[in-house]
Coordinates of C-alpha atoms in Angstrom, one line a residue:
X170 CA -19.5 -30.5 24.9
X171 CA -18.2 -31.9 21.6
X172 CA -14.7 -31.2 20.6
X173 CA -12.7 -32.3 17.6
X174 CA -9.0 -31.7 17.5
X175 CA -6.3 -31.9 14.9
X176 CA -2.6 -31.4 15.5
X177 CA -0.6 -30.7 12.3
X178 CA 3.2 -30.8 11.9
X179 CA 4.8 -28.8 9.2
X180 CA 8.4 -28.7 8.1
X181 CA 9.2 -26.6 11.1
X182 CA 8.9 -27.7 14.7
X183 CA 5.7 -25.5 15.1
X184 CA 2.6 -27.6 16.0
X185 CA -0.6 -26.1 14.7
X186 CA -3.8 -27.0 16.7
X187 CA -7.3 -26.9 15.3
X188 CA -10.3 -27.6 17.5
X189 CA -14.1 -27.4 17.0
X190 CA -16.4 -27.4 20.0
X191 CA -20.2 -27.3 20.2
X192 CA -22.0 -26.2 23.3
X193 CA -25.1 -24.4 24.7
X194 CA -25.5 -21.6 27.2
X195 CA -28.0 -22.8 29.8
X196 CA -28.2 -19.4 31.4
X197 CA -29.7 -17.9 28.2
X198 CA -32.9 -19.9 27.6
X199 CA -35.7 -18.7 25.4
X200 CA -39.3 -18.3 26.6
X201 CA -40.0 -21.8 25.4
X202 CA -37.1 -23.2 27.4
X203 CA -34.9 -23.9 24.4
X204 CA -31.2 -22.9 24.1
X205 CA -29.2 -21.8 21.0
X206 CA -26.6 -24.2 19.7
X207 CA -23.2 -22.4 19.6
X208 CA -19.8 -23.4 18.1
X209 CA -16.3 -22.3 19.0
X210 CA -13.4 -22.7 16.5
X211 CA -9.9 -22.5 17.9
X212 CA -6.8 -22.5 15.7
X213 CA -3.6 -22.0 17.5
X214 CA -4.2 -18.9 19.6
X215 CA -7.1 -17.5 17.5
X216 CA -10.7 -18.1 18.6
X217 CA -14.0 -17.4 16.9
X218 CA -17.5 -18.1 18.1
X219 CA -20.2 -19.1 15.6
X220 CA -23.9 -18.8 16.3
X221 CA -26.4 -21.1 14.7
X222 CA -30.2 -21.0 14.2
X223 CA -30.5 -24.5 15.8
X224 CA -32.4 -24.6 19.1
X225 CA -31.6 -27.3 21.6
X226 CA -33.7 -28.8 24.4
X227 CA -31.4 -28.6 27.4
X228 CA -32.8 -31.8 28.8
X229 CA -31.3 -33.8 25.9
X230 CA -27.9 -32.1 25.7
X231 CA -24.8 -33.9 26.8
X232 CA -22.2 -31.3 27.6
X233 CA -19.3 -33.7 27.7
X234 CA -20.1 -35.3 24.4
X235 CA -21.1 -32.0 22.8
X236 CA -24.2 -33.7 21.3
X237 CA -27.8 -34.4 22.0
X238 CA -28.8 -37.8 23.5
X239 CA -31.8 -39.9 22.8
X240 CA -33.9 -40.4 19.6
X241 CA -36.3 -37.5 20.0
X242 CA -37.0 -35.3 17.0
X243 CA -35.1 -32.4 18.5
X244 CA -32.1 -34.7 19.3
X245 CA -31.9 -36.1 15.8
X246 CA -32.2 -32.6 14.2
X247 CA -29.5 -31.2 16.5
X248 CA -27.0 -34.0 15.9
X249 CA -27.5 -33.8 12.1
X250 CA -26.9 -30.1 12.2
X251 CA -23.7 -30.6 14.3
X252 CA -22.4 -33.2 11.8
X253 CA -23.1 -31.0 8.8
X254 CA -21.6 -27.9 10.4
X255 CA -18.5 -29.7 11.6
X256 CA -17.9 -31.1 8.1
X257 CA -18.2 -27.6 6.5
X258 CA -15.8 -26.1 9.1
X259 CA -13.2 -28.8 8.4
X260 CA -13.6 -28.4 4.7
X261 CA -13.1 -24.7 4.9
X262 CA -10.1 -25.2 7.2
X263 CA -8.3 -27.5 4.8
X264 CA -9.1 -25.4 1.7
X265 CA -7.8 -22.2 3.4
X266 CA -4.7 -24.0 4.6
X267 CA -4.0 -25.4 1.2
X268 CA -4.5 -22.1 -0.7
X269 CA -3.1 -19.6 1.8
X270 CA -0.6 -21.6 3.8
X271 CA -2.1 -20.4 7.1
X272 CA -5.5 -20.3 8.7
X273 CA -7.1 -18.2 11.5
X274 CA -10.4 -18.9 13.3
X275 CA -11.8 -15.7 11.9
X276 CA -11.0 -16.8 8.3
X277 CA -12.8 -20.0 8.8
X278 CA -15.8 -18.2 10.3
X279 CA -16.0 -15.8 7.4
X280 CA -15.7 -18.5 4.9
X281 CA -18.5 -20.4 6.6
X282 CA -20.8 -17.4 6.7
X283 CA -19.9 -16.4 3.1
X284 CA -18.7 -13.0 4.4
X285 CA -15.8 -11.3 2.5
X286 CA -14.8 -14.3 0.5
X287 CA -11.1 -14.0 -0.1
X288 CA -9.7 -14.4 -3.6
X289 CA -6.6 -16.6 -3.5
X290 CA -5.2 -16.0 -7.0
X291 CA -3.8 -12.9 -8.5
X292 CA -6.1 -12.4 -11.6
X293 CA -9.3 -13.1 -9.6
X294 CA -8.1 -10.6 -7.0
X295 CA -7.4 -8.0 -9.7
X296 CA -10.8 -8.6 -11.4
X297 CA -12.5 -8.2 -8.0
X298 CA -10.7 -4.9 -7.5
X299 CA -11.7 -3.6 -10.9
X300 CA -15.3 -4.7 -10.5
X301 CA -15.5 -2.7 -7.2
X302 CA -13.7 0.2 -8.7
X303 CA -16.3 0.3 -11.6
X304 CA -19.1 0.7 -9.1
X305 CA -17.4 3.8 -7.6
X306 CA -16.9 5.5 -10.9
X307 CA -18.8 8.8 -10.8
X308 CA -18.9 8.7 -7.0
X309 CA -15.3 9.1 -5.9
X310 CA -13.5 7.5 -8.8
X311 CA -13.0 8.4 -12.4
X312 CA -13.3 6.4 -15.6
X313 CA -9.8 7.2 -16.7
X314 CA -8.2 5.7 -13.7
X315 CA -10.3 2.5 -14.1
X316 CA -9.0 2.3 -17.7
X317 CA -5.4 2.3 -16.3
X318 CA -6.2 -0.7 -14.0
X319 CA -8.0 -2.5 -16.8
X320 CA -4.9 -2.1 -19.0
X321 CA -2.6 -3.4 -16.2
X322 CA -4.9 -6.4 -15.9
X323 CA -4.7 -7.2 -19.6
X324 CA -0.9 -6.9 -19.6
X325 CA -0.7 -9.3 -16.6
X326 CA -2.8 -11.8 -18.6
X327 CA -0.4 -11.6 -21.5
X328 CA 2.6 -11.8 -19.2
X329 CA 1.4 -14.9 -17.5
X330 CA 0.6 -16.7 -20.7
X331 CA 3.9 -15.8 -22.4
X332 CA 6.3 -16.2 -19.5
X333 CA 4.6 -18.8 -17.2
X334 CA 2.2 -20.6 -19.7
X335 CA -0.7 -20.2 -17.2
X336 CA -3.8 -18.1 -16.8
X337 CA -3.4 -17.3 -13.2
X338 CA -1.1 -17.7 -10.2
X339 CA -1.7 -18.1 -6.5
X340 CA -1.1 -15.1 -4.2
X341 CA 1.2 -17.4 -2.1
X342 CA 3.5 -17.8 -5.0
X343 CA 4.1 -14.1 -5.6
X344 CA 7.6 -12.8 -4.8
X345 CA 10.0 -10.1 -5.7
X346 CA 11.2 -12.2 -8.6
X347 CA 7.6 -12.0 -10.1
X348 CA 7.3 -8.3 -10.1
X349 CA 10.9 -7.9 -11.3
X350 CA 10.0 -10.2 -14.3
X351 CA 6.9 -8.2 -15.0
X352 CA 9.0 -5.0 -14.9
X353 CA 11.4 -6.5 -17.5
X354 CA 8.5 -7.8 -19.6
X355 CA 7.0 -4.3 -19.9
X356 CA 10.4 -2.7 -20.8
X357 CA 11.8 -5.3 -23.1
X358 CA 8.9 -7.1 -24.7
X359 CA 6.3 -4.2 -24.7
X360 CA 9.0 -1.4 -25.2
X361 CA 7.2 0.9 -22.7
X362 CA 8.7 4.1 -21.4
X363 CA 9.8 4.2 -17.7
X364 CA 6.9 6.4 -16.7
X365 CA 4.4 4.0 -18.2
X366 CA 6.1 0.9 -16.6
X367 CA 6.1 2.6 -13.3
X368 CA 2.3 3.2 -13.5
X369 CA 1.6 -0.5 -14.2
X370 CA 3.9 -1.7 -11.4
X371 CA 2.2 0.7 -8.9
X372 CA -1.2 -0.7 -9.9
X373 CA 0.0 -4.2 -9.3
X374 CA 1.4 -3.3 -5.9
X375 CA -1.8 -1.6 -4.8
X376 CA -3.9 -4.5 -5.9
X377 CA -1.8 -7.1 -4.1
X378 CA -1.7 -5.0 -1.0
X379 CA -5.5 -5.4 -1.0
X380 CA -5.0 -9.1 -0.2
X381 CA -3.0 -8.2 2.9
X382 CA -5.8 -5.9 4.2
X383 CA -8.3 -8.7 3.6
X384 CA -6.2 -11.1 5.6
X385 CA -5.5 -13.4 2.6
X386 CA -1.7 -12.8 2.9
X387 CA 0.2 -12.2 6.1
X388 CA 2.7 -9.8 4.5
X389 CA 3.0 -7.9 1.2
X390 CA 5.4 -9.9 -1.1
X391 CA 6.2 -6.6 -2.9
X392 CA 6.7 -4.5 0.2
X393 CA 10.4 -3.8 -0.5
X394 CA 10.0 -3.2 -4.3
X395 CA 10.1 0.5 -5.3
X396 CA 9.3 1.2 -8.9
X397 CA 12.0 3.3 -10.6
X398 CA 10.6 6.8 -11.1
X399 CA 11.9 8.9 -14.0
X400 CA 12.7 12.5 -13.3
X401 CA 9.5 14.4 -13.9
X402 CA 10.3 17.2 -16.3
X403 CA 8.1 20.3 -16.4
X404 CA 6.0 20.3 -19.5
X405 CA 5.3 24.0 -20.1
X406 CA 5.7 26.0 -23.3
X407 CA 8.6 28.4 -23.5
X408 CA 7.6 32.1 -22.9
X409 CA 8.2 33.0 -26.6
X410 CA 6.1 29.9 -27.7
X411 CA 3.3 31.0 -25.5
X412 CA 3.5 34.5 -26.9
X413 CA 3.3 33.2 -30.5
X414 CA 0.3 31.0 -29.6
X415 CA -1.6 33.9 -28.1
X416 CA -1.0 36.3 -31.0
X417 CA -1.0 34.0 -34.1
X418 CA -3.8 34.8 -36.6
X419 CA -6.2 31.8 -36.9
X420 CA -9.0 31.9 -39.5
X421 CA -10.8 28.7 -38.4
X422 CA -13.4 29.4 -35.7
X423 CA -13.0 25.9 -34.1
X424 CA -9.3 26.3 -34.0
X425 CA -9.6 29.7 -32.4
X426 CA -12.0 28.2 -29.8
X427 CA -9.4 25.5 -28.9
X428 CA -6.7 28.1 -28.7
X429 CA -8.8 30.3 -26.4
X430 CA -9.6 27.3 -24.1
X431 CA -5.9 26.6 -23.8
X432 CA -5.2 30.2 -23.0
X433 CA -8.0 30.3 -20.4
X434 CA -6.5 27.3 -18.7
X435 CA -3.0 28.8 -18.9
X436 CA -4.3 31.9 -16.9
X437 CA -6.4 29.9 -14.5
X438 CA -4.6 26.5 -14.0
X439 CA -7.8 24.5 -14.6
X440 CA -7.4 21.0 -15.9
X441 CA -9.5 19.8 -18.9
X442 CA -12.1 18.0 -16.7
X443 CA -12.6 21.1 -14.5
X444 CA -12.8 23.4 -17.5
X445 CA -15.4 21.1 -19.0
X446 CA -17.5 21.2 -15.7
X447 CA -17.1 24.9 -15.1
X448 CA -20.5 26.5 -14.7
X449 CA -22.0 29.8 -13.4
X450 CA -22.2 28.4 -9.9
X451 CA -18.4 28.3 -9.8
X452 CA -18.0 32.0 -10.5
X453 CA -18.0 34.1 -7.3
X454 CA -17.6 37.8 -6.7
X455 CA -15.1 38.8 -4.0
X456 CA -15.6 41.6 -1.4
X457 CA -13.5 43.9 -3.6
X458 CA -15.6 43.2 -6.7
X459 CA -13.1 40.8 -8.2
X460 CA -14.3 37.7 -10.1
X461 CA -13.2 34.3 -8.7
X462 CA -13.5 30.7 -9.7
X463 CA -14.2 28.4 -6.7
X464 CA -14.5 24.7 -7.8
X465 CA -13.7 21.3 -6.4
X466 CA -11.3 19.4 -8.7
X467 CA -12.8 16.4 -10.3
X468 CA -9.6 14.4 -9.8
X469 CA -8.9 15.0 -6.1
X470 CA -12.1 16.8 -4.8
X471 CA -9.9 19.5 -3.3
X472 CA -11.1 23.1 -3.6
X473 CA -9.5 25.5 -6.1
X474 CA -9.7 29.3 -5.4
X475 CA -8.6 31.3 -8.4
X476 CA -8.9 35.0 -8.8
X477 CA -9.5 35.7 -12.5
X478 CA -7.1 38.0 -14.4
X479 CA -8.0 40.2 -17.3
X480 CA -7.4 37.8 -20.1
X481 CA -9.7 34.9 -18.8
X482 CA -12.4 37.5 -18.0
X483 CA -12.2 38.6 -21.7
X484 CA -12.5 35.0 -22.9
X485 CA -15.6 34.4 -20.7
X486 CA -17.2 37.6 -22.1
X487 CA -16.3 36.5 -25.7
X488 CA -18.1 33.2 -25.4
X489 CA -21.1 34.3 -23.3
X490 CA -23.4 34.7 -26.3
X491 CA -22.7 31.0 -27.3
X492 CA -23.8 29.5 -24.1
X493 CA -26.5 26.8 -24.3
X494 CA -26.6 25.9 -20.6
X495 CA -25.3 27.1 -17.3
X496 CA -21.8 25.9 -18.3
X497 CA -19.4 28.7 -19.1
X498 CA -18.0 27.2 -22.3
X499 CA -19.1 24.6 -24.8
X500 CA -15.9 22.6 -24.4
X501 CA -15.0 20.2 -27.2
X502 CA -13.8 16.7 -26.5
X503 CA -10.2 16.2 -25.6
X504 CA -9.7 14.1 -28.7
X505 CA -11.0 17.0 -30.9
X506 CA -8.7 19.5 -29.2
X507 CA -5.7 17.2 -29.7
X508 CA -6.5 17.2 -33.5
X509 CA -6.7 21.0 -33.5
X510 CA -3.4 21.3 -31.6
X511 CA -1.6 19.4 -34.4
X512 CA -2.7 22.1 -36.8
X513 CA -1.9 25.0 -34.4
X514 CA 1.6 23.6 -33.8
X515 CA 2.4 24.1 -37.5
X516 CA 1.0 27.6 -37.5
X517 CA 3.1 28.6 -34.5
X518 CA 6.2 26.6 -35.1
X519 CA 5.8 24.8 -31.8
X520 CA 7.0 21.2 -31.6
X521 CA 4.2 19.8 -29.3
X522 CA 1.1 21.1 -27.6
X523 CA -1.1 19.2 -25.2
X524 CA -3.9 20.6 -23.2
X525 CA -2.3 19.7 -19.8
X526 CA 0.6 22.0 -20.8
X527 CA -1.7 24.9 -20.0
X528 CA -1.8 23.9 -16.3
X529 CA 2.1 23.8 -16.3
X530 CA 2.1 27.2 -18.0
X531 CA 0.0 28.6 -15.1
X532 CA 2.3 27.1 -12.5
X533 CA 5.5 28.4 -14.2
X534 CA 4.9 31.6 -16.3
X535 CA 1.8 33.1 -14.9
X536 CA 2.4 32.6 -11.1
X537 CA 5.8 31.5 -9.8
X538 CA 7.9 33.4 -12.4
X539 CA 5.9 36.5 -11.5
X540 CA 6.8 36.2 -7.8
X541 CA 3.7 34.5 -6.5
X542 CA 4.6 32.3 -3.5
X543 CA 4.4 28.6 -4.1
X544 CA 1.9 28.2 -1.2
X545 CA -0.5 30.5 -3.0
X546 CA 0.0 28.6 -6.3
X547 CA -0.7 25.3 -4.5
X548 CA -4.0 26.7 -3.2
X549 CA -5.1 27.9 -6.6
X550 CA -4.2 24.7 -8.3
X551 CA -6.0 22.6 -5.7
X552 CA -3.0 20.6 -4.5
X553 CA -3.0 19.0 -1.1
X554 CA 0.8 19.0 -1.0
X555 CA 3.3 21.7 -2.1
X556 CA 5.5 18.8 -3.4
X557 CA 2.9 18.2 -6.2
X558 CA 2.9 21.9 -7.0
X559 CA 6.7 21.9 -7.4
X560 CA 6.3 19.5 -10.4
X561 CA 4.2 22.1 -12.2
X562 CA 5.9 25.3 -11.0
X563 CA 9.5 25.3 -12.2
X564 CA 11.7 28.3 -11.8
X565 CA 13.1 29.5 -15.2
X566 CA 16.6 30.9 -15.7
X567 CA 15.0 34.3 -16.4
X568 CA 13.4 34.2 -13.0
X569 CA 16.7 33.3 -11.3
X570 CA 18.4 36.1 -13.2
X571 CA 15.8 38.7 -12.1
X572 CA 16.0 37.5 -8.5
X573 CA 19.8 37.7 -8.4
X574 CA 19.7 41.2 -9.9
X575 CA 17.4 42.2 -7.0
X576 CA 19.8 40.5 -4.6
X577 CA 22.8 42.4 -6.1
X578 CA 21.1 45.7 -5.5
X579 CA 20.4 44.8 -1.9
X580 CA 23.9 43.3 -1.1
X581 CA 26.4 45.2 -3.2
X582 CA 28.2 47.9 -1.2
X583 CA 27.1 46.4 2.2
X584 CA 30.0 44.0 2.5
X585 CA 33.7 44.4 2.0
X586 CA 36.5 41.8 1.4
X587 CA 40.0 41.9 2.9
X588 CA 42.7 43.6 0.9
X589 CA 45.0 41.4 -1.2
X590 CA 47.5 42.3 -4.0
X591 CA 46.1 39.6 -6.2
X592 CA 42.4 40.4 -5.6
X593 CA 40.8 42.3 -8.5
X594 CA 39.4 45.6 -7.4
X595 CA 37.0 48.1 -8.9
X596 CA 34.4 45.5 -9.9
X597 CA 31.0 47.0 -9.1
X598 CA 28.8 46.2 -12.0
X599 CA 28.7 42.4 -12.1
X600 CA 26.4 42.4 -15.1
X601 CA 29.2 43.7 -17.3
X602 CA 31.9 41.5 -15.7
X603 CA 33.4 39.0 -18.1
X604 CA 36.3 36.6 -17.9
X605 CA 39.1 37.1 -20.3
X606 CA 42.9 36.7 -20.5
X607 CA 43.5 39.9 -18.5
X608 CA 41.0 39.1 -15.8
X609 CA 41.6 37.0 -12.7
X610 CA 39.3 34.0 -12.7
X611 CA 37.4 34.2 -9.3
X612 CA 37.2 30.4 -9.2
X613 CA 41.1 30.2 -9.3
X614 CA 41.7 33.0 -6.8
X615 CA 42.3 30.7 -3.9
X616 CA 45.0 28.7 -5.7
X617 CA 46.8 31.9 -6.8
X618 CA 46.5 33.3 -3.4
X619 CA 48.3 30.3 -1.9
X620 CA 51.1 30.8 -4.5
X621 CA 51.3 34.4 -3.6
X622 CA 51.8 33.5 0.1
X623 CA 54.5 31.1 -0.8
X624 CA 56.4 33.7 -2.8
X625 CA 56.2 36.2 0.0
X626 CA 57.7 33.6 2.4
X627 CA 60.7 33.2 0.1

């Protein structure tokens, strides 16, 4: 049994042990009487066993020395293999220790076998991530998301050159100071908005976390960093803007088509990608004869179940003669639609229109403002969490006013307040109640009431 040991002292009092041992298992001999050469790597408390393809004649094996004895052909072959393997193990051990700052027996074994080679620098790790992501595009990933990661990679390259005068940095050197500096670089040097900055920082955090799952880093250097998230404002059209868009006269056929696709999405909540993919197989008839859209969202693969209202049914019928395939609509590219929206904006007097606003319109005007429960809205929009739906479905002041009117009808007259000489009486119609010089301000009643009590005491 051959064993090589190395005891390393660091700056701390911790002593790191590294041992390589070669042996054979005499109880597991082959039919020809030979035994497999085995290797055990021990680093501190971690142990890994490595099998080899080298066969040893048990009669020439010296268990104490961990080598074959004699000058037979088998003994010479075995000893050469042991020397080569021991050298490779030691080389991997030192390389891993230098690059990572720590080593485990499993890391050495994987490095020796060429399994899951770990990237030890940031840009190589990021490139590895993007290469693997590219292979999954069209399977369970989309091209647009890959584009975001590629852009983050390019910005990191610029950041490293300008701020650190280098092409790459080791993962061991990453710290909170690094991601803070990248954050400042995006804001100050690239003049990016908070939402864009947050997206790039999240991409960086996700990629570095990959090195932890691979075992390259013991802990995530950015674990305590939380990107500042701007308040997400709902991006729907105002009700009067939506009405103008739906009724404006448009001569151009292509512009009318773009407007109709936007309206269809407004009344169904479909995103552009799902509208583009919408085909006959996604249209289902309910038990009551109603028409439904049942489609898995391209982005999340979650199912959307949408009962069609009158307007989207009319739009489907309008464009049925133009179909050239099983797809419901011949949807133009998103870039072409954006160009059309610039012209439609001027026609309608609307400041800005984007296709995704239609999905926000559905969540706000078509569903929630009409009393549809948010759980139902979430199901129709294909969200896995109601929290996501809340971003799209914002309650408007008109909806709040209508709800409070209904509440007034249910509550008024059912409750009474104690009598007080300073309390205004006879107020029944709160809709017509206005504050003026001759009316007691309800928000100041408590203070006046206290003064009244003091006067009575005197």
